[in-house]
Every structure is written in structure tokens, then in C-alpha cells.
XYZ file of C-alpha atoms in Angstrom:
749
model
C 79.222 63.141 -31.460
C 79.957 66.221 -29.638
C 80.379 66.918 -26.031
C 80.647 70.474 -24.958
C 82.984 71.893 -22.394
C 81.848 74.256 -19.682
C 83.372 77.418 -18.398
C 85.714 77.364 -15.399
C 84.169 77.276 -11.951
C 84.053 80.466 -9.875
C 87.475 81.155 -8.453
C 86.683 79.933 -4.905
C 85.930 76.498 -6.367
C 88.739 76.072 -8.873
C 91.036 74.207 -6.527
C 88.343 72.224 -4.742
C 87.978 68.512 -5.319
C 84.487 67.352 -6.275
C 82.873 64.081 -5.380
C 79.864 62.293 -6.849
C 77.259 61.292 -4.333
C 77.341 57.503 -3.805
C 73.562 57.598 -3.457
C 73.083 58.305 -7.141
C 73.586 54.783 -8.355
C 72.682 55.365 -11.964
C 75.737 57.540 -12.457
C 78.272 55.060 -11.140
C 80.618 55.189 -8.165
C 82.972 58.139 -8.120
C 84.150 58.781 -4.575
C 86.725 61.361 -3.596
C 89.886 60.193 -1.912
C 91.062 63.701 -1.099
C 89.580 66.905 0.226
C 85.878 66.166 0.689
C 85.293 69.900 0.508
C 82.939 69.842 -2.443
C 80.011 67.521 -2.875
C 77.651 67.411 -5.739
C 74.053 66.664 -6.503
C 71.523 67.204 -9.200
C 67.803 67.691 -9.584
C 65.416 66.417 -12.213
C 64.898 70.000 -13.412
C 68.284 70.060 -15.087
C 70.355 71.830 -12.494
C 73.904 70.813 -11.853
C 74.574 71.512 -8.191
C 77.991 71.973 -6.593
C 78.508 72.224 -2.835
C 81.509 73.703 -1.085
C 81.758 73.582 2.675
C 84.177 76.492 2.555
C 81.363 78.856 1.614
C 78.423 76.732 2.869
C 76.679 77.132 -0.470
C 75.492 75.135 -3.461
C 76.339 76.406 -6.933
C 74.063 75.280 -9.773
C 73.905 75.677 -13.540
C 70.957 74.766 -15.789
C 72.203 72.172 -18.253
C 69.226 72.534 -20.588
C 70.781 75.788 -21.784
C 73.704 75.460 -24.123
C 76.021 77.032 -23.341
C 74.894 77.419 -19.730
C 74.665 80.782 -18.034
C 77.868 82.506 -17.027
C 76.867 82.942 -13.386
C 75.632 80.000 -11.308
C 72.677 79.984 -8.954
C 73.756 80.026 -5.311
C 71.865 78.481 -2.401
C 73.207 78.920 1.121
C 73.151 75.804 3.293
C 74.386 74.792 6.695
C 77.731 73.162 7.151
C 77.750 69.417 7.496
C 78.192 66.106 5.678
C 76.542 65.653 2.283
C 75.655 62.389 0.571
C 73.432 63.747 -2.154
C 71.782 66.945 -3.429
C 68.647 67.349 -5.558
C 66.520 70.366 -6.400
C 62.737 70.092 -6.578
C 61.177 70.163 -10.042
C 60.412 73.885 -9.735
C 63.879 74.607 -8.378
C 62.537 76.189 -5.171
C 63.402 73.442 -2.684
C 66.863 71.963 -2.212
C 67.018 68.494 -0.638
C 70.318 67.434 0.915
C 70.965 63.933 2.217
C 73.031 64.451 5.332
C 73.237 60.897 6.688
C 72.004 57.427 5.854
C 68.805 58.140 7.811
C 68.155 61.885 7.353
C 67.481 64.360 4.561
C 67.476 68.144 5.027
C 65.179 70.447 3.010
C 66.004 74.109 2.300
C 63.389 76.565 0.994
C 65.274 78.995 -1.254
C 62.515 81.616 -1.158
C 61.847 81.779 2.598
C 65.355 80.669 3.625
C 63.788 78.182 6.036
C 64.357 74.481 6.326
C 63.492 71.238 8.062
C 64.749 67.677 8.292
C 63.084 64.351 7.601
C 64.212 60.925 8.720
C 63.328 57.664 7.042
C 60.391 55.638 8.306
C 62.438 53.188 10.368
C 65.614 53.908 12.239
C 67.014 50.535 11.185
C 66.683 51.373 7.499
C 69.315 53.060 5.360
C 68.504 55.656 2.706
C 70.129 54.776 -0.610
C 68.903 57.966 -2.254
C 65.842 59.998 -3.170
C 64.205 61.719 -6.129
C 61.484 64.279 -6.819
C 58.479 63.373 -8.960
C 55.575 65.055 -10.750
C 53.322 62.125 -9.899
C 50.017 63.226 -8.305
C 50.426 60.621 -5.558
C 53.579 62.133 -4.030
C 56.226 64.824 -4.344
C 59.373 62.992 -3.268
C 60.409 59.352 -2.876
C 62.979 57.939 -0.461
C 64.655 54.701 -1.565
C 65.644 52.699 1.513
C 66.827 49.190 2.240
C 63.222 48.229 3.038
C 61.497 49.757 0.018
C 60.039 53.042 -1.210
C 58.736 55.780 1.061
C 56.507 58.305 -0.738
C 55.988 61.720 0.805
C 53.929 64.808 0.080
C 55.529 68.193 0.709
C 53.770 70.622 3.077
C 55.637 73.934 2.932
C 53.155 75.679 5.228
C 53.994 73.207 7.963
C 57.668 72.834 7.045
C 57.421 69.099 6.786
C 56.614 65.959 4.803
C 53.697 63.571 5.100
C 54.146 59.866 4.406
C 51.368 58.952 1.965
C 52.417 55.459 0.877
C 55.009 52.850 1.677
C 55.961 49.990 -0.640
C 57.848 47.327 1.236
C 60.443 45.342 -0.658
C 64.028 44.363 -0.095
C 66.404 46.687 -1.929
C 70.095 46.074 -2.556
C 70.546 49.131 -4.814
C 68.488 51.184 -7.240
C 68.651 53.004 -10.567
C 66.439 55.989 -11.445
C 66.188 58.444 -14.331
C 63.796 61.357 -14.450
C 63.652 61.061 -18.221
C 61.695 57.824 -17.831
C 60.235 58.519 -14.350
C 61.223 54.928 -13.708
C 63.028 53.437 -10.705
C 64.489 49.926 -10.803
C 65.072 48.133 -7.483
C 67.564 45.272 -7.297
C 67.119 42.418 -4.843
C 68.304 38.885 -4.240
C 71.663 37.365 -3.418
C 72.990 38.154 -6.888
C 70.996 41.401 -7.211
C 69.700 40.105 -10.532
C 65.995 40.327 -9.665
C 64.694 43.737 -10.695
C 61.345 45.319 -9.946
C 60.240 48.684 -11.247
C 57.880 51.556 -10.477
C 57.083 54.385 -12.837
C 56.024 57.657 -11.225
C 54.248 59.180 -14.205
C 51.919 62.171 -14.257
C 49.009 59.775 -14.653
C 49.847 57.762 -11.552
C 52.147 55.021 -10.314
C 52.706 52.006 -12.549
C 54.181 48.868 -11.033
C 56.173 46.663 -13.374
C 56.413 42.900 -12.916
C 59.608 41.513 -11.461
C 62.073 39.968 -13.836
C 65.489 38.331 -13.669
C 68.289 39.464 -15.916
C 70.612 37.058 -17.690
C 74.036 36.628 -16.116
C 76.843 34.440 -17.396
C 78.894 32.538 -14.835
C 82.623 33.083 -14.987
C 83.521 30.282 -12.587
C 81.574 27.122 -11.813
C 81.335 27.584 -8.040
C 81.116 31.369 -8.070
C 77.884 33.222 -8.748
C 78.223 36.673 -10.293
C 76.632 39.677 -8.609
C 74.919 42.384 -10.662
C 76.273 45.870 -9.980
C 74.350 49.143 -10.458
C 76.802 50.282 -13.118
C 75.745 47.253 -15.197
C 72.185 48.565 -15.586
C 71.104 51.597 -17.603
C 67.566 52.832 -18.325
C 67.494 54.047 -21.918
C 64.814 55.879 -23.877
C 64.967 55.334 -27.635
C 62.258 56.220 -30.154
C 59.773 56.769 -27.343
C 60.334 53.296 -25.915
C 61.776 52.381 -22.532
C 64.569 49.834 -22.350
C 66.725 48.305 -19.688
C 70.260 47.852 -20.991
C 72.293 45.294 -19.039
C 76.024 44.865 -19.484
C 77.121 41.214 -19.329
C 80.853 41.630 -18.870
C 81.545 37.896 -18.951
C 79.634 37.099 -22.157
C 80.618 40.478 -23.677
C 77.046 41.307 -24.594
C 74.436 43.969 -23.955
C 71.126 42.387 -23.037
C 68.114 44.501 -23.968
C 64.764 44.412 -22.159
C 61.769 46.466 -23.178
C 59.309 47.698 -20.566
C 55.560 47.319 -20.939
C 52.894 47.956 -18.327
C 52.318 44.269 -17.709
C 55.481 42.674 -19.062
C 59.214 43.048 -19.452
C 60.168 41.498 -22.776
C 63.739 40.505 -23.761
C 64.764 42.166 -27.014
C 67.883 40.187 -27.805
C 71.527 41.026 -27.244
C 74.086 43.319 -28.814
C 77.752 42.358 -29.083
C 80.496 44.292 -27.333
C 84.198 43.594 -27.405
C 85.344 44.672 -23.973
C 84.218 44.369 -20.374
C 85.120 48.025 -19.759
C 82.161 49.838 -21.273
C 79.905 52.816 -20.629
C 76.537 53.671 -22.172
C 75.180 56.868 -23.756
C 72.052 57.568 -25.808
C 72.286 60.333 -28.424
C 69.463 61.060 -30.857
C 67.942 57.620 -30.158
C 71.263 55.946 -30.986
C 72.789 53.637 -28.394
C 76.489 54.378 -27.882
C 78.723 51.790 -26.238
C 81.987 53.397 -25.110
C 84.767 50.817 -24.893
C 86.953 52.762 -22.522
C 90.002 50.510 -22.706
C 90.301 50.591 -26.505
C 88.883 54.151 -26.613
C 86.387 53.516 -29.388
C 82.612 53.725 -29.569
C 80.117 51.248 -31.019
C 76.935 52.762 -32.434
C 73.696 50.774 -32.421
C 70.351 51.794 -33.865
C 67.650 49.549 -32.383
C 65.486 49.921 -35.503
C 68.227 48.630 -37.786
C 67.781 45.068 -38.947
C 69.956 43.148 -38.295
C 70.858 45.088 -35.187
C 74.584 45.167 -35.612
C 76.751 48.284 -35.369
C 75.707 50.873 -37.918
C 79.331 51.668 -38.685
C 82.837 50.647 -37.795
C 83.922 51.379 -34.196
C 84.764 55.047 -33.966
C 87.244 56.964 -31.845
C 86.328 59.963 -29.728
C 87.348 63.510 -30.592
C 87.366 66.384 -28.114
C 86.479 70.007 -28.758
C 87.497 72.812 -26.468
C 85.308 75.468 -24.889
C 84.649 78.744 -26.730
C 86.998 81.624 -26.102
C 85.582 84.762 -24.431
C 85.532 86.541 -27.802
C 83.647 83.679 -29.409
C 81.090 83.635 -26.615
C 79.966 87.142 -27.537
C 80.099 86.587 -31.279
C 77.825 84.537 -33.478
C 80.648 83.598 -35.830
C 82.831 80.875 -34.468
C 85.472 78.706 -35.979
C 88.432 76.564 -35.120
C 90.443 79.538 -33.909
C 87.691 80.737 -31.602
C 87.954 77.834 -29.169
C 90.091 77.610 -26.109
C 92.937 75.143 -26.496
C 92.616 72.063 -24.330
C 95.181 71.426 -21.664
C 96.932 68.074 -21.477
C 94.659 66.965 -18.637
C 91.506 68.146 -20.403
C 92.468 66.434 -23.660
C 92.715 63.037 -21.960
C 90.054 60.728 -23.373
C 88.234 58.386 -21.009
C 90.109 59.635 -17.987
C 89.777 58.204 -14.501
C 87.407 60.980 -13.493
C 84.903 60.413 -16.285
C 81.347 59.628 -15.162
C 78.748 58.884 -17.863
C 75.436 60.536 -17.004
C 72.118 59.625 -18.564
C 71.485 60.157 -21.397
C 74.308 62.023 -23.203
C 76.478 63.830 -20.652
C 79.955 63.008 -19.394
C 81.315 64.496 -16.180
C 85.040 64.772 -15.557
C 84.968 65.514 -11.843
C 88.742 65.434 -11.536
C 89.207 68.413 -13.867
C 85.884 70.172 -13.362
C 84.524 69.594 -16.889
C 81.126 68.668 -18.263
C 80.902 67.208 -21.758
C 77.923 66.587 -24.032
C 78.114 63.812 -26.612
C 76.981 64.449 -30.171
C 76.974 62.465 -33.410
C 79.093 63.458 -36.367
C 76.872 62.223 -39.181
C 79.497 62.887 -41.837
C 81.911 60.535 -40.134
C 79.200 57.911 -39.624
C 78.373 58.053 -43.337
C 82.045 57.790 -44.265
C 82.573 54.635 -42.188
C 79.422 52.747 -43.142
C 79.482 50.250 -46.010
C 75.827 49.142 -45.938
C 74.320 52.046 -47.848
C 70.597 51.166 -47.551
C 71.015 50.731 -43.791
C 72.935 54.001 -43.657
C 70.116 55.806 -45.469
C 67.571 54.289 -43.110
C 69.688 55.483 -40.186
C 70.005 59.006 -41.586
C 66.261 59.227 -42.197
C 65.651 58.717 -38.472
C 67.982 61.459 -37.228
C 66.529 64.571 -35.604
C 69.381 66.419 -33.894
C 70.889 67.579 -37.187
C 68.135 66.884 -39.698
C 69.438 69.217 -42.452
C 72.814 67.494 -42.387
C 71.162 64.060 -42.442
C 69.133 65.093 -45.478
C 72.184 66.467 -47.265
C 74.172 63.292 -46.611
C 71.280 61.105 -47.801
C 71.184 62.926 -51.128
C 74.967 62.669 -51.469
C 74.837 58.912 -50.823
C 72.159 58.354 -53.470
C 73.989 60.490 -56.013
C 77.269 58.679 -55.374
C 75.639 55.284 -55.814
C 74.399 56.251 -59.276
C 77.639 57.910 -60.392
C 79.670 54.911 -59.187
C 77.241 52.586 -61.017
C 76.465 50.408 -58.038
C 74.186 47.452 -58.681
C 70.610 48.336 -59.586
C 69.407 46.066 -56.795
C 71.332 48.131 -54.254
C 70.086 51.388 -55.767
C 66.526 50.067 -55.698
C 66.860 49.258 -51.996
C 68.167 52.752 -51.313
C 65.323 54.325 -53.281
C 62.795 52.236 -51.361
C 64.197 53.484 -48.054
C 63.989 57.196 -48.793
C 60.631 56.940 -50.572
C 59.033 54.909 -47.780
C 60.289 57.399 -45.190
C 58.878 60.324 -47.136
C 55.562 58.557 -47.753
C 55.198 57.697 -44.085
C 55.943 61.273 -43.106
C 53.424 62.834 -45.482
C 50.653 60.278 -45.180
C 47.969 61.547 -42.741
C 47.079 58.032 -41.664
C 50.595 57.502 -40.325
C 49.509 59.019 -37.019
C 51.998 61.856 -37.090
C 49.905 64.466 -38.789
C 52.455 64.796 -41.535
C 55.130 65.781 -39.071
C 57.600 63.411 -40.605
C 58.443 61.415 -37.518
C 58.292 57.685 -37.332
C 55.230 56.584 -35.334
C 55.708 54.811 -32.043
C 54.699 51.274 -31.338
C 51.141 51.043 -30.052
C 52.404 49.417 -26.906
C 53.756 52.739 -25.668
C 51.278 55.318 -24.453
C 52.243 58.762 -23.243
C 51.152 61.020 -20.443
C 51.916 64.678 -19.932
C 54.639 63.898 -17.459
C 56.737 61.580 -19.561
C 56.626 58.115 -21.073
C 53.780 56.012 -19.709
C 53.821 52.281 -20.214
C 50.844 50.446 -21.698
C 49.933 46.826 -22.166
C 52.689 44.687 -23.591
C 52.669 42.222 -26.466
C 51.459 38.683 -26.044
C 54.640 37.180 -27.295
C 58.217 38.018 -26.507
C 60.487 39.493 -29.097
C 64.108 38.685 -29.573
C 66.662 38.986 -32.259
C 70.227 38.064 -32.813
C 72.763 40.772 -33.334
C 75.808 39.682 -35.310
C 78.798 41.939 -35.469
C 78.408 44.133 -38.520
C 81.842 45.523 -39.106
C 85.434 45.207 -38.049
C 87.288 47.761 -35.982
C 88.646 50.722 -37.915
C 90.249 54.070 -37.319
C 87.392 56.151 -38.746
C 86.487 58.795 -36.189
C 82.810 59.541 -35.786
C 81.761 60.461 -32.315
C 82.079 64.015 -31.085
C 82.049 65.278 -27.566
C 81.545 68.942 -26.903
C 82.463 70.585 -23.658
C 79.592 72.251 -21.870
C 80.231 75.944 -21.707
C 79.881 75.860 -17.949
C 82.735 73.959 -16.316
C 81.352 72.004 -13.397
C 83.242 69.890 -10.979
C 80.709 67.251 -10.169
C 77.253 66.359 -11.389
C 75.328 63.411 -10.200
C 71.820 63.620 -11.516
C 72.104 65.477 -14.791
C 69.483 64.558 -17.336
C 68.931 66.678 -20.382
C 65.748 68.637 -19.740
C 64.888 68.703 -23.404
C 64.305 64.996 -23.108
C 63.087 64.893 -19.532
C 60.367 67.442 -19.772
C 58.956 66.558 -23.179
C 56.217 63.920 -23.298
C 57.233 61.386 -25.890
C 54.041 60.796 -27.814
C 55.968 59.739 -30.857
C 59.368 60.028 -32.377
C 58.404 63.522 -33.413
C 58.596 64.650 -29.785
C 61.960 63.100 -29.099
C 63.829 66.337 -28.704
C 67.488 66.627 -29.166
C 70.068 69.278 -29.665
C 71.737 69.718 -33.038
C 75.467 69.503 -33.149
C 76.873 72.970 -33.082
C 79.254 72.677 -35.991
C 81.196 70.279 -38.116
C 83.784 68.125 -36.520
C 87.011 69.856 -35.669
C 89.768 67.343 -35.956
C 92.925 66.870 -34.024
C 95.909 65.957 -36.175
C 93.747 66.281 -39.252
C 91.389 63.396 -38.508
C 87.680 63.400 -37.853
C 86.004 61.402 -35.200
C 84.113 61.272 -32.003
C 84.651 64.734 -30.718
C 84.159 66.760 -27.609
C 83.698 70.336 -28.564
C 82.824 73.507 -26.796
C 79.586 75.238 -27.540
C 79.197 78.856 -28.546
C 76.497 81.455 -28.242
C 75.545 80.667 -31.816
C 75.062 76.998 -31.014
C 72.804 78.017 -28.158
C 70.405 79.690 -30.547
C 70.639 76.727 -32.886
C 69.779 74.426 -30.020
C 66.773 76.486 -28.966
C 65.421 76.801 -32.487
C 66.085 73.143 -33.196
C 64.214 71.978 -30.127
C 61.291 74.245 -30.870
C 61.175 72.998 -34.428
C 61.246 69.357 -33.365
C 58.352 69.866 -30.969
C 56.412 71.308 -33.898
C 57.317 68.313 -36.058
C 60.120 70.152 -37.856
C 62.696 69.787 -39.208
C 62.959 66.324 -40.658
C 65.532 64.717 -42.958
C 62.972 63.259 -45.332
C 63.669 63.538 -49.053
C 60.869 64.622 -51.358
C 60.724 63.736 -55.072
C 61.607 67.361 -55.853
C 64.755 66.990 -53.726
C 65.722 63.848 -55.627
C 65.135 65.587 -58.953
C 67.097 68.748 -58.165
C 69.927 67.375 -56.007
C 70.440 63.967 -57.588
C 69.183 63.449 -61.130
C 69.589 66.962 -62.545
C 72.972 67.264 -60.849
C 74.056 63.939 -62.368
C 72.673 64.854 -65.801
C 75.205 67.664 -66.054
C 78.029 65.165 -65.491
C 76.726 62.339 -67.661
C 78.612 60.995 -70.659
C 77.007 60.001 -73.944
C 75.624 56.688 -72.666
C 72.716 57.301 -70.301
C 71.415 53.719 -70.125
C 72.352 53.210 -66.469
C 71.132 56.669 -65.588
C 67.702 55.948 -67.064
C 67.577 52.617 -65.225
C 68.190 54.443 -61.932
C 65.344 56.856 -62.692
C 63.071 53.917 -63.490
C 63.922 52.328 -60.113
C 63.045 55.533 -58.306
C 59.772 55.870 -60.196
C 58.986 52.251 -59.313
C 59.516 52.956 -55.622
C 57.315 56.067 -55.744
C 54.559 54.125 -57.483
C 54.791 51.470 -54.790
C 54.223 54.098 -52.071
C 51.655 56.105 -54.081
C 53.932 59.142 -54.151
C 53.664 61.442 -57.154
C 56.895 62.345 -58.872
C 57.386 65.817 -60.361
C 56.739 66.046 -64.114
C 60.255 67.393 -64.512
C 61.690 63.978 -63.612
C 59.580 62.214 -66.224
C 60.472 64.881 -68.782
C 64.146 64.263 -67.969
C 63.707 60.577 -68.708
C 61.993 61.436 -72.010
C 64.930 63.684 -72.881
C 67.483 60.976 -72.079
C 65.638 58.308 -74.078
C 65.279 60.673 -77.021
C 68.971 61.574 -76.867
C 69.813 57.864 -77.278
C 67.079 57.477 -79.949
C 65.312 54.854 -77.872
C 61.909 55.896 -79.231
C 60.317 52.486 -78.999
C 61.099 52.200 -75.268
C 59.840 55.734 -74.765
C 56.483 54.936 -76.325
C 56.249 51.786 -74.217
C 56.872 53.783 -71.027
C 54.079 56.180 -71.975
C 51.679 53.402 -72.937
C 52.478 51.505 -69.726
C 51.733 54.597 -67.586
C 55.260 54.650 -66.174
C 55.398 58.176 -67.581
C 52.291 60.050 -66.508
C 50.648 62.546 -68.881
C 51.534 66.169 -68.111
C 52.098 69.339 -70.069
C 55.809 69.261 -69.249
C 56.157 65.700 -70.519
C 54.070 66.446 -73.621
C 56.225 69.407 -74.593
C 59.349 67.290 -74.065
C 57.871 64.573 -76.283
C 57.267 67.188 -78.988
C 60.856 68.378 -78.676
C 62.184 64.834 -78.930
C 59.690 64.115 -81.730
C 61.396 66.480 -84.145
C 63.351 63.416 -85.250
C 60.570 60.886 -84.802
C 57.096 61.437 -86.176
C 55.383 58.887 -83.923
C 56.816 60.471 -80.801
C 55.588 63.887 -81.922
C 52.094 62.484 -82.485
C 52.271 61.015 -78.974
C 53.072 64.429 -77.529
C 50.210 66.109 -79.412
C 47.773 63.431 -78.303
C 48.883 63.928 -74.689
C 48.198 67.675 -74.965
C 44.754 66.959 -76.377
C 43.907 64.565 -73.564
C 45.129 67.111 -71.020
C 42.874 69.780 -72.579
C 45.860 72.039 -73.149
C 43.821 73.858 -75.787
C 46.154 76.734 -76.532
C 49.236 74.539 -76.957
C 47.363 71.969 -79.023
C 45.814 74.508 -81.391
C 49.142 76.267 -81.915
C 50.689 72.962 -82.929
C 47.848 72.305 -85.383
C 48.403 75.715 -86.924
C 52.136 75.080 -87.184
C 51.333 71.908 -89.115
C 48.968 73.834 -91.419
C 45.899 72.005 -90.094
C 43.881 75.173 -89.851
C 40.403 73.772 -90.388
C 41.055 70.946 -87.930
C 41.946 73.569 -85.371
C 38.664 75.381 -86.002
C 36.702 72.171 -85.548
C 38.604 71.512 -82.299
C 37.756 74.838 -80.667
C 34.107 74.489 -81.759
C 33.730 70.959 -80.424
C 35.459 71.771 -77.131
C 33.813 75.214 -76.808
C 37.165 76.953 -76.400
C 36.850 80.716 -76.096
C 40.317 81.555 -74.825
C 42.072 81.536 -78.218
C 41.924 84.876 -80.072
C 40.501 84.736 -83.644
C 43.506 86.715 -84.902
C 45.605 83.554 -84.426
C 43.577 81.703 -87.073
C 43.124 84.703 -89.389
C 46.838 85.444 -89.441
C 47.673 81.799 -90.165
C 45.176 81.771 -93.014
C 46.524 85.025 -94.433
C 50.111 83.703 -94.292
C 49.102 80.637 -96.273
C 48.326 82.862 -99.332
C 45.135 80.876 -99.796
C 42.274 83.351 -100.215
C 39.618 80.659 -99.971
C 41.045 79.444 -96.646
C 41.108 83.011 -95.313
C 37.476 83.483 -96.356
C 36.473 80.252 -94.637
C 38.151 81.286 -91.397
C 36.584 84.750 -91.617
C 33.125 83.229 -92.148
C 33.687 80.874 -89.189
C 34.487 83.816 -86.938
C 31.324 85.642 -88.056
C 29.111 82.620 -87.460
C 30.498 81.261 -84.191
C 32.264 84.096 -82.358
C 29.768 86.578 -80.847
C 30.907 90.195 -81.031
C 33.476 89.509 -83.743
C 32.156 92.396 -85.877
C 33.091 94.849 -83.137
C 36.733 93.817 -83.059
C 39.641 95.409 -84.966
C 40.289 92.035 -86.615
C 36.940 92.239 -88.422
C 37.783 95.581 -90.053
C 41.324 94.499 -90.918
C 40.536 91.204 -92.632
C 37.212 92.276 -94.212
C 38.996 95.128 -95.996
C 41.699 92.708 -97.139
C 39.093 90.357 -98.581
C 37.176 93.223 -100.269
C 40.323 94.466 -101.952
C 40.759 91.091 -103.620
C 37.088 90.901 -104.566
C 36.728 87.501 -102.918
C 33.968 88.208 -100.468
C 30.526 87.475 -101.863
C 27.358 89.296 -101.123
C 26.579 87.015 -98.139
C 29.753 88.046 -96.305
């Protein structure tokens, strides 16, 4: 994974301490103990906002650009206390929570502003968020419920359009899902949800989360940092950390139900959650390793061994202006910056990490090479790679390498067959029009998830609940797999950062799950690969933009076509094979079996390769059985290979000629008949099949070379009788004169 480091803050802010707003519950508590000079906030439109009372201004960077712009946006505000900052979705209005009862609004265009208090003076505002829901523009979350307002810029004010009364202890909201979860009850374990989608407001049923008691007479209380809203494969989940049972409880949201999805094991109570490319990352901050879970993996254990985190520095000024970057083009990390899981780290949904103590913003990325190196379940690894979108070319390359290695290392045929089934099924699903993806190559979503233009919209849930056990898949190891890249804009504090690529894109299917490709291979510290934080470059920015655009168009995808398997696996192995090709042929047979199962056509070159290998080992009987059993499909390429192999076996050669005849490869078939001296049979063939593409000179020359004058006369007479216009060709004059010279032609010729 990679997290990318940002550039340093403008000089007036370098020595200013930043503080996360306590109102933004989904990003955890991170309160300053010194110098409350800088406060921070964030809008759903991907702006990271920094506030300094020294200059009475808010500095903001768009985090959907990578690396972000050099210069921040600046909005002047009045001096005063700040509890939270959020920009409107269009970035024109800045909302600042000044107190527990009042929010100030600043119009950046007209430089005017107004203030709005909550509905009741006895209520306390926990926080607020902007929406694209047609029912309202902004929502206040108070101790008494949700207050929904419409913005009236012409009147410099808000209008209360709806009020939903409910007791609220704390809340969690992400703009990616447009979903707010409200906690209530003595233990705060009763959660109710509202989704503010573009199609309207959806109310979710209340549900209680599972909590394990630590002491008999003491009831645990659910904290906001124990709940995370996660979007994976177009589905909405609530991820709850049970620090006593050391488990992650998963709940899936439907319009009319919240269904438990089982539990995932963790090994520490000190954890943080990230979601990268639909992969759930569990950061165990005390042991400084990361567990990777793919919810579509069965059984849902870790997809690899626990992996350490690796940091990458920000690009140097020279690298920022150059498209070619390398290890030497990155700024070295200071001792403070190189500290992993520091005290100032705040994990921001879905894949950002804010180090507010050192003014750094990191983005987490997967290092697929390291994941592949630390995974022992190869079919599950291939299934995992086939679902990756951030770095699809790398996933495809690694998939081919895994398959090739399995064959070279002579793994069990059962294991190879499972691997072949995985890649073939993924390719078939991607190319089959009925898969619902239009051939885009993305895995279709469950029917229980519908989508609106404003984000993920929940639909009716299943009748039965789903659950699964999640045993631990692998032991802890030192393999390093997660990367973190530093965002190229160094920011001191960010409270509501959500990647706009994910936020703004409606998730109709996996194909629209957008994600940024990792900018480069893992750069290791002390020679080891792992979870890395690296700085982005100008080149990675273009890669990100092109990658996102391609994903929205259904491209690229890591799926492996039969041509890819032929060129990158079987032909590459054939060059390295020893004399015995028995196992190699068995692997090809397993792949052809899997393609037949999915109704995927294999290239004729693969079947010709199998014919070549069987002929090399003189396994002619098996070869004829494969052809008779339709395992080897008739094709010109296969027929010619059968003829080549048949030089040492007459029956195989006859099989090749018969295949050419059935394929109506007239020219090839007739040439073979002439080579065998079956001249008259060739003439009968072209007459019966009405072939007019073979020149008569081919037959006349063969007859003349046989030194049989009677045969030449017969061919010449055939051409006169059945080939219109033959008398006007040069061949007529040439061969008639030859026959006359030998006095063979009778008066009827």
C-alpha cells in the first residue's frame, strides 16, 4: 500500500499546531493540548481545510488531485473559536462551527456571511455535513436528532425543512456512503441510520451491535472510534471493532434490514481501519502490522500473512517537474516523519492517514507484489488479484507469473486446475454480455444494492441473514506488503477527507469503484519491501487521472484471456521444458477443460502446441483420441501441425488431411493431394466442391513433372471441359504445344 506525503505548509503555518475537530466523530479524537492556533475541517468535495487564527484564514487543498496543487485555496474568516469546518459540495460556501449551538456560514464569492443556531437552545451540535439530497442542503446533528436545512443565499439564511427527533449520543458520517449512523442508549450500542442519497432520504431500521463483556458487573460502552462505515464492491458495511473479543463484526446495510455478515479475527485491541481497492485493512498499531481481508474470499481469513508498513517520502522539487522519478528523486524522511503509527496519526475514511503532529497527509496503497509473495493459497491469491482495479496491469502480470510458476514447480494438478478455473471464470464473466457489466470486466454487484446518481442507494434486503466464520488464515510474518505514500501537499490537520474519486462516483457495479493506481513499485527501507508510505510525483498524477478515467469506462481490468495464457504461460514454459512434457500437457488439458466449462474458445495455437508436444513424445494414440473426443477443435493451424507431426505417423497425417477437408481448406488440401501424387483425386475434389480458386497450372505442372504423358493429357482435357476461358490462357498454349510435339494429342483435342 502506498500513502503519499504532501508538500510543506506555507511558511506562516509551519510552526502552528493543528487540531482535529472533535465534532468529526468518524475520524477519531485528536485534540490539541498546545497552541490552539490552527483548527481544521473538511468538506465532502475533497478539500482539506486548515485554519489559522493568526491570519484569520482557511487554507485548503483538493485531495482528489495527486499530488495536490502547490498553492492552497484561501478563505478569509473572522477570528473566533472553531469546532469544525466543512465546505459545501460546490466549494462556494464555508461552514464553521463556532460553538455547540451555532454555525457560521461564509460565502466565498460575495464575501458575506450569516450564522445559524440549532433548533433548541438546550441542544448541543455534535457536527454537521452537506448533502446532495433533494430534500435538504445541510444537516445538523444534535443531541435531540437531525435538523435538515435548505440554503437560501439570496436571503443569507437557512430554512428548517425537516426535523427527525431521536436521542443521539454520538454519530458517524461518510460522504462516500451518504450515510449517517446515530448511536443511542446507555451503552451507545443501538444504532440507527439515515442515507441522504440523490434519490431521497432512506431510513434504516435500528439495530444493536454485539459487545462482549469484560467484567461481569460492568457493561461496555461503544465508542465512535469502534464504528467505521466501509464501502467494498459497491456494498455498504458497518465495521465494528470488538476490542474485548478481538474481532471485527461486519454488518451489511439494506434498505429494510441490517444483516450480520460474520466476524473477522484481529489480534490486538489497538486497531485502525482503512479500505483500499475494496480490501479491508486492519492496522494493528501496537505490533505495527496490517491484516488484509477481502470480503469476497471464502473462507474470509486474511489473504496473506500480516504485513508491516513501509513509508515513502515526498518527491523532490526536481522530481515534481519531471516525469521520470526514482528512488533518488524523493525527499528523505526526517526521523519524526519516518515514525510509523505515531501518536498524531488519524485514520480517515477510506484510505488516508493524517499526521497532525508533523503536518503530513498519507495515502495508503497496496503493493500487490508483496501480497503475492506472502500468500500461500494460490487459487485464493489469483481470485484476489482478479478483483483488483487500482493497479490492474500489475495484477494481471502477477496472475500470469503465479500460473507459470505453478506449472514449472509441478504443483499438484488439482491445485493447477483450481487456479485455471479462477482465471477462466473471471474472464468469462467479464466478456459475457449477460453478466450485466457490458463486457467491462468488473464483477457484478449483488442485486440487493441499487445505485442512484448521488452515490450508493440501498435496496430491499435478503429474507435471510448471512453469516460466516472467519478462521485465521496465516501466522504472523515479516513480509512487508502495505505501502503508504505521502500526499504531495503537506497538511497539518484534516478531519473530513474522503477521496473524491470514490465519493463522487455512483457505484453501479464494481466497474465504477474508482481507485488510484499505486505510483510505482515499492521502495524499501533497509532492503525490504512492505507496507509503504511514498510520495507521489507529477507522473503519478497523470497515471491516477488516466487510471480513474479508464476505470469509469470499464478499463483496465486484470482479466486473463486465453491468448494471454498461451503467450505468457505455455509458450514461455515450452522454451524451458525438458524432454519429458507429460506434466506440461496435463496442465494444458486442465486449462482447456476449464475453458470448455465456461464456453470460452481457446486459440488454435494452444491446441497446436499440445499436438506438437504429444507428437514429440510419440504419443500418437492419445493425440488421435483428443481429436476424436473434440478436446482438440478442428482448425487450419491444428491440421497443419497434425501434418507436421504425421511425417512419422501415417494415421496422424491422414487425420490432418481429413481435418483440412472438413474445414474446406481447398488450396491446402489439394496441394497435399498433389504432393502425394493423387492428381486425379484432386481434380475430382475441385469439381465436386466447385472450387475455382486453384489455378490450372498447378495441376498441369504436377502432371508434366510425373513424366506420364497420358496423365498430362487427361489433366489438359479436364481443363478444356470444365474450366471456362482456359483456351485464352498462356497455360493452354504452353501445354498444348508440349503435347503436340510428342504427338500424343488426338484429333479431338
